[in-house]
Amino acid sequence: MQMYPFKEIEEKWQRRWEEQKLYKTIEPPRKKYYMLVMFAYTSGDIHIGHFRNYIIGDVIARYKMMNGYQVLHPFGWDAFGLPAEEAAIKHKANPEQWTLNNIENSRETIKRSGVSFDWDREVITCLPDYYKWTQWMFLKLYEHDLAYRGKSQVNWCPHCNTVLANEQVIQGRCWRCEEEVTKKELEQWFFKITDYAERLLNDLDKLSGWPENIKIMQKNWIGKSVGTEVDFTIEGSGEQISVFTTRPDTLYGVTFMAISPESPILSTLSMEPKYKKQVEDYIKKSSLCRGSIHRIPPRRGLINQAPTNKSDTDEKEGVFTGRYAINPLSREKVQLWVADYVLATYGTGIVMGVPGHDQRDFEFAKKYKIPVNVVIQPKDVNLSSDKMEQAYEEPGIMVNSDKFDGLWSKKGIDEVTDYVEKIGIGRKKTNYKLRDWLISRQRYWGAPIPMIHCEKCGTVAVPEKILPVLLPKENIDFFPKGRSPLEDVKSFRETTCPRCKGKAQRDPDTMDTFVCSSWYLFRYTDPKNDREPFSKEKVAWWLPVDKYIGGAEHATGHLLYFRFFTKFLFDIGWLPVDEPATELFNHGMVLDQNGEVMSKSKGNAVSPIDLMNENGVDVSRIAVYFAAPSEKEILWTGEGTIGASRFLNRIYNFASKVKITDLNRKFKLEALSDDVKTTYRKLHQTIKKVSEDILTLQFNTAIASMMEFLNQLQGLNPESSQIYSYCVEKLTQILAPFTPHLAEELWERFGYKESIFKSQWPEYDKKAVIEEQVTVVIQVNGKIRATLEVPQNTGKEQIERMALENDKVKNFIQGKRIVKTIHVPNKLINLVVR
Ligand SMILES: [Zn+2]
Ligand SMILES: [Zn+2]
């Protein structure tokens, strides 16, 4: 195929845009649009999946520019984290140098793809001018009691030698190396995101522009339940244990307790030797492969789900401790079991077992011959525990429940709660599954935690005015030893206490990279500020983000963290909004033709550079847009570039026939012939369709409608008609967000001096998009039998079909055979029957 000269055109316009600073953001904005794509994690080369993400956002940004918005469309780099450190270990490279090289290569690739980023606002999270403010964020959280140090059992990856957040444990394995994750007790820094649980949950209702599935995932992850906490006494020791339940109406039916293997109570509970041994073996086994992390079931590469107990089909296992608690209401003995279907992190890590009314408990009780007590039954039915084949989980009448007998169980929930409150053995309680955010990492390549440990003063914050705490660059041994490499760097570790001026030690841990990415969207509004993280005035101009595009895999990680940061910064007066983004869009992935995720190691990754070198940027863009709606996966074969080339070549050829002298053309619609009117109508239908499809990100159908219009345009004679130029010009404008280089070139050739992106997006003619209706007469054997109202130029087959369905016509053709159909377009159809 003879291609239009894309190489010259693309180089010319990329140079021109840079010279003219076309994408430089203008402030203060009058009519603003903040278009944000998730910034890039510097783990290696940019592949076609990134390319897709960025060119999707680019269509929106350019469309908004042409609609008179001042657009903020920035880009940056999530540059701390493990890959750089791993490269340092493997290739003995310097992590900073490795990262910066990586950024340089990736930036070139992205610049090649013609995306309208304002590069003057680039942020790089691993540079001191950025992480200074990440440390500032930490100090602000600390100041407001939202950062604290706590001992905790943490997820520990023995391969990466580091702590992992719950969100980074995928089916019990490390999200990076897939090693089996174990547990370890460590002193760690946490952010108290749980203080915001209720608001993070309630404000999901404000996010009407977010996908429903993401909101549901966040809701489940936060996992709010309202219920009652009840105190049981351990028989023999008098020690108290509290359990949380949403079904206090079943309290009289409690016959056992299931204690999570990680629960601290097990270390104080005295047991007979034979039970003790059994329990210890069980705990050991469970922390190796069946720890609470095992019960977080997200699927790798897809979407994280909230932590739940193991699926109901799993075999329930447990061991008896030999000890009992006393049911405070029934006074009956309750067996204490250890069972790994209980999450240590939920409630108190102990759940009450009500086998009569909970299927999971029922199965457990049957397996271990624990008594089943019926305390709720359907109206007019007597349930008997030895005949039950499954738990009765529905509401019903309370029985065997002392003074509550005969009460409707739903009412019982409140009454039992009031009663236990009154007698002082329980209380109303709200529980969340959400845990505090563990942010300490025992790694080098991250923002140092700006805290100092002094023997005299305890933990002391680094004063704000001497930030940043710089990462040392010399003499680092990166090899993981299960402690931060910074712990061994004397020049870093040893410092003076800001309070007593005595000798003190810096905290050796660095922050989770998700801290860096929780606030980058604010920094873009004022990226060079060295006095503040951003100016309050500038951030107020731009926030909230109008559209945020990125992967759905961040549903319960980044997308929750950045909402938390936004609310916190709003509370302390730094932000004008308490939600960061009005609209969220999750683009689909690009997979290879077998549906496999692309990766360098598998050798199936497609480089956008190769693609663009071969086909040009605009053809590559069209091929990706056209492959599927933006939210759907693409199985990439590369074949789409053929159709895309043909399409753009056609446009190029059509445009070359435009006469510049026609540009100030005037034409009267009424004076046009019917054929030309149809083309005019089709053009405006196309403008309407493309405008609507851009807003819903259905670029494939937008492109299809432009392709279709080309067929219509073919019928116009470029020599004789000013409307030809008119049509090609409008088409070029609506194509511009998709193929910016080609559109700019054609626009210039049409004689325009300013960028096409400064031209006004065409408005569609509202009258023209409505199809003109005509009346078609239906004859049977030459006699008029009915009339039909149809859109102009409706085809013969369609009119015939409508005629045959018409009741008035049916009578005259029943039992007969159509031998001939005569059709006069827009006037009549005659059915000849015999
Ligand atoms: Zn790992
Ligand atoms: Zn001190």
GROMACS .gro file of C-alpha atoms and ligand atoms in nm, residues 82 86 156-162 164 168 173-181 443, ligand 1:
model
   22
   82LEU     CA    1   1.157  -0.251   4.421
   86GLU     CA    2   1.649  -0.533   4.215
  156TRP     CA    3   0.654  -1.093   5.522
  157CYS     CA    4   0.796  -1.200   5.190
  158PRO     CA    5   1.102  -1.416   5.259
  159HIS     CA    6   1.227  -1.368   4.905
  160CYS     CA    7   1.202  -0.989   4.883
  161ASN     CA    8   1.285  -0.970   5.253
  162THR     CA    9   1.023  -0.708   5.315
  164LEU     CA   10   0.387  -0.640   5.237
  168GLN     CA   11   0.011  -0.674   4.806
  173ARG     CA   12   0.174  -1.497   4.766
  174CYS     CA   13   0.393  -1.194   4.714
  175TRP     CA   14   0.257  -0.965   4.444
  176ARG     CA   15   0.604  -0.916   4.301
  177CYS     CA   16   0.785  -1.246   4.321
  178GLU     CA   17   0.496  -1.488   4.394
  179GLU     CA   18   0.686  -1.634   4.689
  180GLU     CA   19   0.463  -1.774   4.965
  181VAL     CA   20   0.410  -1.504   5.225
  443ARG     CA   21   1.411  -0.134   5.169
  835ZN      ZN   22   0.843  -1.117   4.715
   0.00000   0.00000   0.00000
